[in-house]
Coordinates of C-alpha atoms in Angstrom, one line a residue:
M1 CA -0.2 0.0 0.1
R2 CA 2.5 2.1 0.6
F3 CA 4.8 1.6 -2.4
R4 CA 1.1 2.4 -4.6
R5 CA 1.0 5.4 -2.1
V6 CA 4.7 6.5 -3.0
K7 CA 4.3 5.0 -6.9
T8 CA 0.6 7.5 -7.0
A9 CA 2.0 10.1 -6.0
L10 CA 5.4 10.9 -7.9
A11 CA 3.0 10.4 -11.3
V12 CA 1.5 13.7 -10.2
V13 CA 4.5 15.4 -9.5
A14 CA 5.5 14.0 -13.0
S15 CA 2.1 15.3 -14.3
A16 CA 2.6 19.3 -12.7
G17 CA 5.5 18.9 -14.4
L18 CA 4.7 18.1 -18.1
L19 CA 2.2 20.5 -17.8
A20 CA 4.2 23.6 -16.6
A21 CA 6.5 22.4 -19.4
G22 CA 3.6 22.8 -21.3
C23 CA 2.4 25.8 -19.9
G24 CA 6.2 27.4 -20.4
S25 CA 6.9 26.9 -24.0
D26 CA 6.1 30.5 -24.9
G27 CA 5.3 32.7 -22.5
S28 CA 3.9 35.3 -24.8
D29 CA 0.4 33.9 -24.8
G30 CA 0.2 32.7 -21.2
G31 CA -0.5 29.7 -21.5
A32 CA -2.4 28.8 -24.4
A33 CA 0.7 27.5 -25.8
A34 CA -0.5 24.5 -24.3
T35 CA -2.2 23.5 -27.6
P36 CA -0.8 23.7 -30.6
A37 CA -2.2 27.6 -32.0
P38 CA -3.3 27.5 -35.5
A39 CA -0.9 29.0 -38.9
T40 CA -1.3 32.1 -39.3
T41 CA -3.2 33.5 -42.3
S42 CA -0.3 35.0 -44.1
A43 CA 0.7 31.2 -44.4
S44 CA 4.1 31.8 -42.1
S45 CA 4.2 31.9 -38.5
G46 CA 6.7 33.5 -36.8
V47 CA 7.5 36.0 -39.6
T48 CA 9.1 39.4 -37.4
G49 CA 11.0 42.1 -39.0
T50 CA 10.4 44.3 -42.0
V51 CA 8.6 43.1 -45.3
T52 CA 9.3 45.8 -47.8
V53 CA 6.9 45.5 -50.9
F54 CA 7.3 47.4 -53.9
A55 CA 3.7 47.6 -55.6
A56 CA 2.1 49.0 -58.3
A57 CA -0.2 52.3 -58.0
S58 CA -3.5 50.9 -58.2
L59 CA -3.0 48.2 -55.6
T60 CA -2.4 51.2 -52.8
G61 CA -5.8 50.7 -51.0
T62 CA -6.0 46.9 -51.5
F63 CA -2.2 46.7 -50.7
T64 CA -2.8 48.7 -47.8
T65 CA -5.5 46.9 -46.1
L66 CA -3.9 43.8 -46.7
G67 CA -0.9 45.1 -44.6
K68 CA -2.5 45.8 -41.7
Q69 CA -4.6 42.0 -42.0
F70 CA -0.7 40.4 -41.5
E71 CA 0.8 42.7 -38.8
A72 CA -1.7 41.7 -37.0
A73 CA -1.7 37.8 -37.9
N74 CA 2.3 38.0 -37.5
P75 CA 3.0 40.4 -34.5
G76 CA 6.7 42.3 -34.4
S77 CA 6.5 42.8 -38.4
T78 CA 6.0 45.7 -40.6
V79 CA 5.3 45.8 -43.8
K80 CA 6.5 48.9 -46.1
F81 CA 5.4 50.2 -49.0
S82 CA 6.5 52.1 -52.0
F83 CA 3.3 52.8 -54.5
A84 CA 4.0 54.1 -57.8
G85 CA 3.8 53.0 -61.7
S86 CA 5.4 49.8 -61.8
S87 CA 7.7 50.6 -65.1
A88 CA 9.5 53.1 -62.5
L89 CA 9.4 50.5 -59.8
A90 CA 10.9 47.7 -62.2
T91 CA 13.5 50.2 -63.0
Q92 CA 14.0 50.9 -59.2
I93 CA 14.4 47.4 -59.1
T94 CA 17.0 47.0 -61.5
S95 CA 18.7 49.9 -60.0
G96 CA 19.4 48.3 -57.0
A97 CA 16.6 49.4 -54.6
P98 CA 16.3 47.2 -51.8
A99 CA 13.2 45.3 -52.1
D100 CA 11.1 42.2 -50.4
V101 CA 8.6 42.0 -53.0
F102 CA 7.3 42.9 -56.2
A103 CA 4.3 43.3 -57.5
A104 CA 3.4 45.3 -60.9
A105 CA 0.9 45.8 -62.9
S106 CA 1.7 43.8 -66.4
P107 CA 3.5 40.8 -67.1
A108 CA 5.6 42.9 -69.2
T109 CA 7.4 45.6 -66.5
M110 CA 7.8 41.9 -64.2
K111 CA 9.9 40.8 -67.2
T112 CA 12.3 44.4 -66.6
V113 CA 13.0 42.8 -62.9
T114 CA 13.0 38.8 -64.1
D115 CA 15.4 39.9 -67.0
A116 CA 17.7 40.9 -65.0
G117 CA 17.8 37.9 -62.7
E118 CA 16.1 40.0 -59.8
N119 CA 13.4 37.7 -58.7
S120 CA 13.9 34.6 -56.2
S121 CA 10.1 33.4 -57.0
A122 CA 8.4 32.6 -60.4
P123 CA 6.1 35.6 -61.1
K124 CA 3.0 34.4 -60.5
V125 CA -0.5 36.1 -61.9
F126 CA -2.9 37.4 -58.6
V127 CA -5.6 39.3 -59.9
R128 CA -6.4 41.1 -63.1
N129 CA -7.9 44.6 -64.1
Q130 CA -9.9 46.3 -66.5
L131 CA -10.0 50.1 -67.4
V132 CA -13.2 52.5 -67.4
I133 CA -13.4 55.7 -67.7
A134 CA -13.6 58.0 -65.2
V135 CA -15.8 61.0 -65.6
P136 CA -17.1 63.7 -62.7
T137 CA -19.8 62.4 -61.4
A138 CA -21.5 64.9 -62.5
N139 CA -20.4 63.9 -66.2
P140 CA -20.8 67.4 -68.0
K141 CA -20.2 66.4 -71.3
G142 CA -22.5 64.0 -71.3
I143 CA -19.7 61.1 -71.7
K144 CA -20.9 58.0 -72.8
D145 CA -18.4 55.4 -74.7
L146 CA -14.6 55.8 -76.0
P147 CA -15.7 57.9 -79.1
D148 CA -17.0 60.6 -77.2
L149 CA -13.8 61.5 -76.2
V150 CA -12.8 63.3 -79.4
K151 CA -15.5 65.3 -79.0
P152 CA -14.3 69.0 -80.0
G153 CA -14.2 70.7 -75.9
V154 CA -13.3 67.3 -74.1
K155 CA -10.1 67.0 -72.7
V156 CA -8.9 63.1 -71.1
A157 CA -6.4 62.3 -69.0
L158 CA -4.6 59.1 -69.7
C159 CA -1.1 57.3 -68.3
A160 CA 1.8 57.6 -70.4
E161 CA 2.2 54.5 -72.9
A162 CA 5.1 53.2 -70.8
V163 CA 2.6 52.7 -67.6
P164 CA 0.7 49.3 -67.9
C165 CA -2.8 51.2 -67.7
G166 CA -1.4 53.5 -70.9
A167 CA -0.7 51.0 -72.5
A168 CA -3.4 49.0 -71.7
A169 CA -5.0 52.2 -72.8
K170 CA -3.3 52.4 -76.5
K171 CA -5.0 48.6 -76.5
A172 CA -8.5 49.8 -76.3
L173 CA -8.5 53.1 -78.1
A174 CA -7.1 51.0 -81.1
A175 CA -9.6 48.1 -80.7
A176 CA -12.0 51.7 -80.9
G177 CA -10.5 52.3 -83.8
T178 CA -10.1 55.8 -82.1
N179 CA -7.0 58.2 -82.5
L180 CA -7.6 59.8 -79.1
T181 CA -4.5 62.8 -78.1
P182 CA -4.6 63.5 -74.4
V183 CA -4.4 66.6 -73.4
T184 CA -1.9 65.2 -70.4
L185 CA 0.1 61.7 -69.5
E186 CA 0.6 60.9 -65.9
Q187 CA 3.1 58.8 -64.6
D188 CA 0.7 55.9 -63.0
V189 CA -2.9 55.3 -62.7
K190 CA -3.6 57.4 -59.3
S191 CA -2.5 60.9 -61.0
A192 CA -5.0 60.2 -63.6
L193 CA -7.5 59.6 -61.8
S194 CA -6.6 62.6 -59.8
K195 CA -7.1 65.1 -63.2
V196 CA -10.1 64.2 -63.2
T197 CA -11.4 64.7 -59.5
L198 CA -9.5 67.7 -58.9
G199 CA -11.7 69.5 -62.2
E200 CA -8.6 69.3 -64.6
V201 CA -9.7 67.3 -67.4
D202 CA -13.3 65.5 -68.2
A203 CA -12.1 61.7 -68.5
A204 CA -9.6 59.4 -68.1
L205 CA -9.0 56.0 -68.7
V206 CA -8.9 54.5 -65.6
Y207 CA -8.4 51.3 -64.2
R208 CA -12.2 49.8 -62.6
T209 CA -10.4 49.7 -59.0
D210 CA -9.1 53.3 -58.9
A211 CA -12.8 54.5 -60.2
K212 CA -14.7 52.3 -57.8
A213 CA -12.0 53.6 -55.3
A214 CA -13.4 57.2 -55.5
S215 CA -16.9 56.5 -56.6
D216 CA -18.0 59.8 -54.0
K217 CA -15.7 61.6 -56.6
V218 CA -16.3 59.9 -60.2
T219 CA -18.4 57.8 -62.1
G220 CA -16.7 54.9 -64.1
I221 CA -17.9 54.0 -67.7
E222 CA -17.8 50.5 -68.9
F223 CA -16.9 50.5 -72.8
P224 CA -16.8 47.1 -74.4
E225 CA -13.3 47.7 -76.0
S226 CA -11.2 47.3 -72.4
A227 CA -11.8 43.5 -72.6
K228 CA -8.9 43.4 -75.3
A229 CA -6.8 45.1 -72.9
I230 CA -7.1 43.3 -69.5
N231 CA -4.4 43.7 -67.5
D232 CA -2.9 39.9 -65.3
Y233 CA -1.2 41.7 -62.0
P234 CA 2.1 39.0 -61.2
I235 CA 3.7 39.3 -58.1
A236 CA 6.8 38.1 -57.2
T237 CA 9.7 37.6 -54.5
L238 CA 13.2 39.6 -55.2
K239 CA 16.9 38.6 -54.1
G240 CA 17.7 41.8 -52.8
G241 CA 15.4 42.4 -50.4
K242 CA 16.4 42.0 -46.4
N243 CA 13.3 39.5 -44.8
A244 CA 13.7 36.5 -47.2
A245 CA 10.8 35.1 -45.0
G246 CA 8.7 37.6 -44.5
G247 CA 8.5 38.1 -48.7
K248 CA 7.6 35.2 -49.1
A249 CA 4.9 34.9 -46.2
W250 CA 3.3 38.4 -47.8
E251 CA 3.4 36.6 -51.6
D252 CA 1.2 34.1 -49.8
Y253 CA -1.4 35.8 -47.5
V254 CA -1.7 38.6 -51.0
T255 CA -2.9 35.1 -53.0
S256 CA -3.9 32.8 -50.4
D257 CA -8.3 33.2 -50.2
K258 CA -8.0 36.2 -48.0
G259 CA -5.9 38.4 -50.4
E260 CA -8.3 37.3 -53.0
A261 CA -11.2 38.3 -50.9
V262 CA -10.3 41.7 -50.3
L263 CA -8.7 42.8 -54.1
T264 CA -12.1 41.1 -55.7
A265 CA -14.3 43.0 -53.1
A266 CA -12.5 46.3 -54.4
G267 CA -13.2 45.3 -58.2
F268 CA -10.2 43.4 -59.2
Q269 CA -10.6 40.0 -61.1
A270 CA -9.6 36.5 -59.9
P271 CA -7.3 35.1 -62.4

């Protein structure tokens, strides 16, 4: 009987020791670590440090939202963005600017980076985007389609041809047989849209997502020729970054179901 009591006491002590060890495996969670936590939504638990992301200007709103979600899912991480025209970003990357991830608004601008051997993962198309005609909410010029843009007195802003939204506009106008001379050529889609919101032009060809985001200031007019100029958006991690694990986790998050939900809600199309 005495032997059994000693044996039982030892078993209790051993069990308590195991329980204490389990609770002490991660002091940050107040003892909840005894049950393994589910993987974070970034698809890479424990990501910390700064993740530097170069992204097309048209991704500003959605990536900012995703960045906050990513940081919440990965305590200790910070996502630092550089938004601009894809061609300008590609030039910066090939000139040595450090970034962990590049998300471009066209395969052509991504090719500039891959041809230079700056990518560390194969580019993956994660969304698509389509052009609309952005006009002031009141649409004083009565614009309904592309031919209306060449009517006398109508001032139009386009993106420069080197920028993906400009290359897409050129294709759409060619498909419509419309020869348009813009009053300004902008270096990214946000700048082209701002010309409308500021009242400097009567219309601009911008992405559907940008018109939707500014729906309180502009109206986006769909036109059939835009189907001839849909842009694929590729994403890839880069060799020149300082946080390879963070870059991979960001790419995984953007291409996850949660990332797609935010992007499609903003008007992007699934690939």
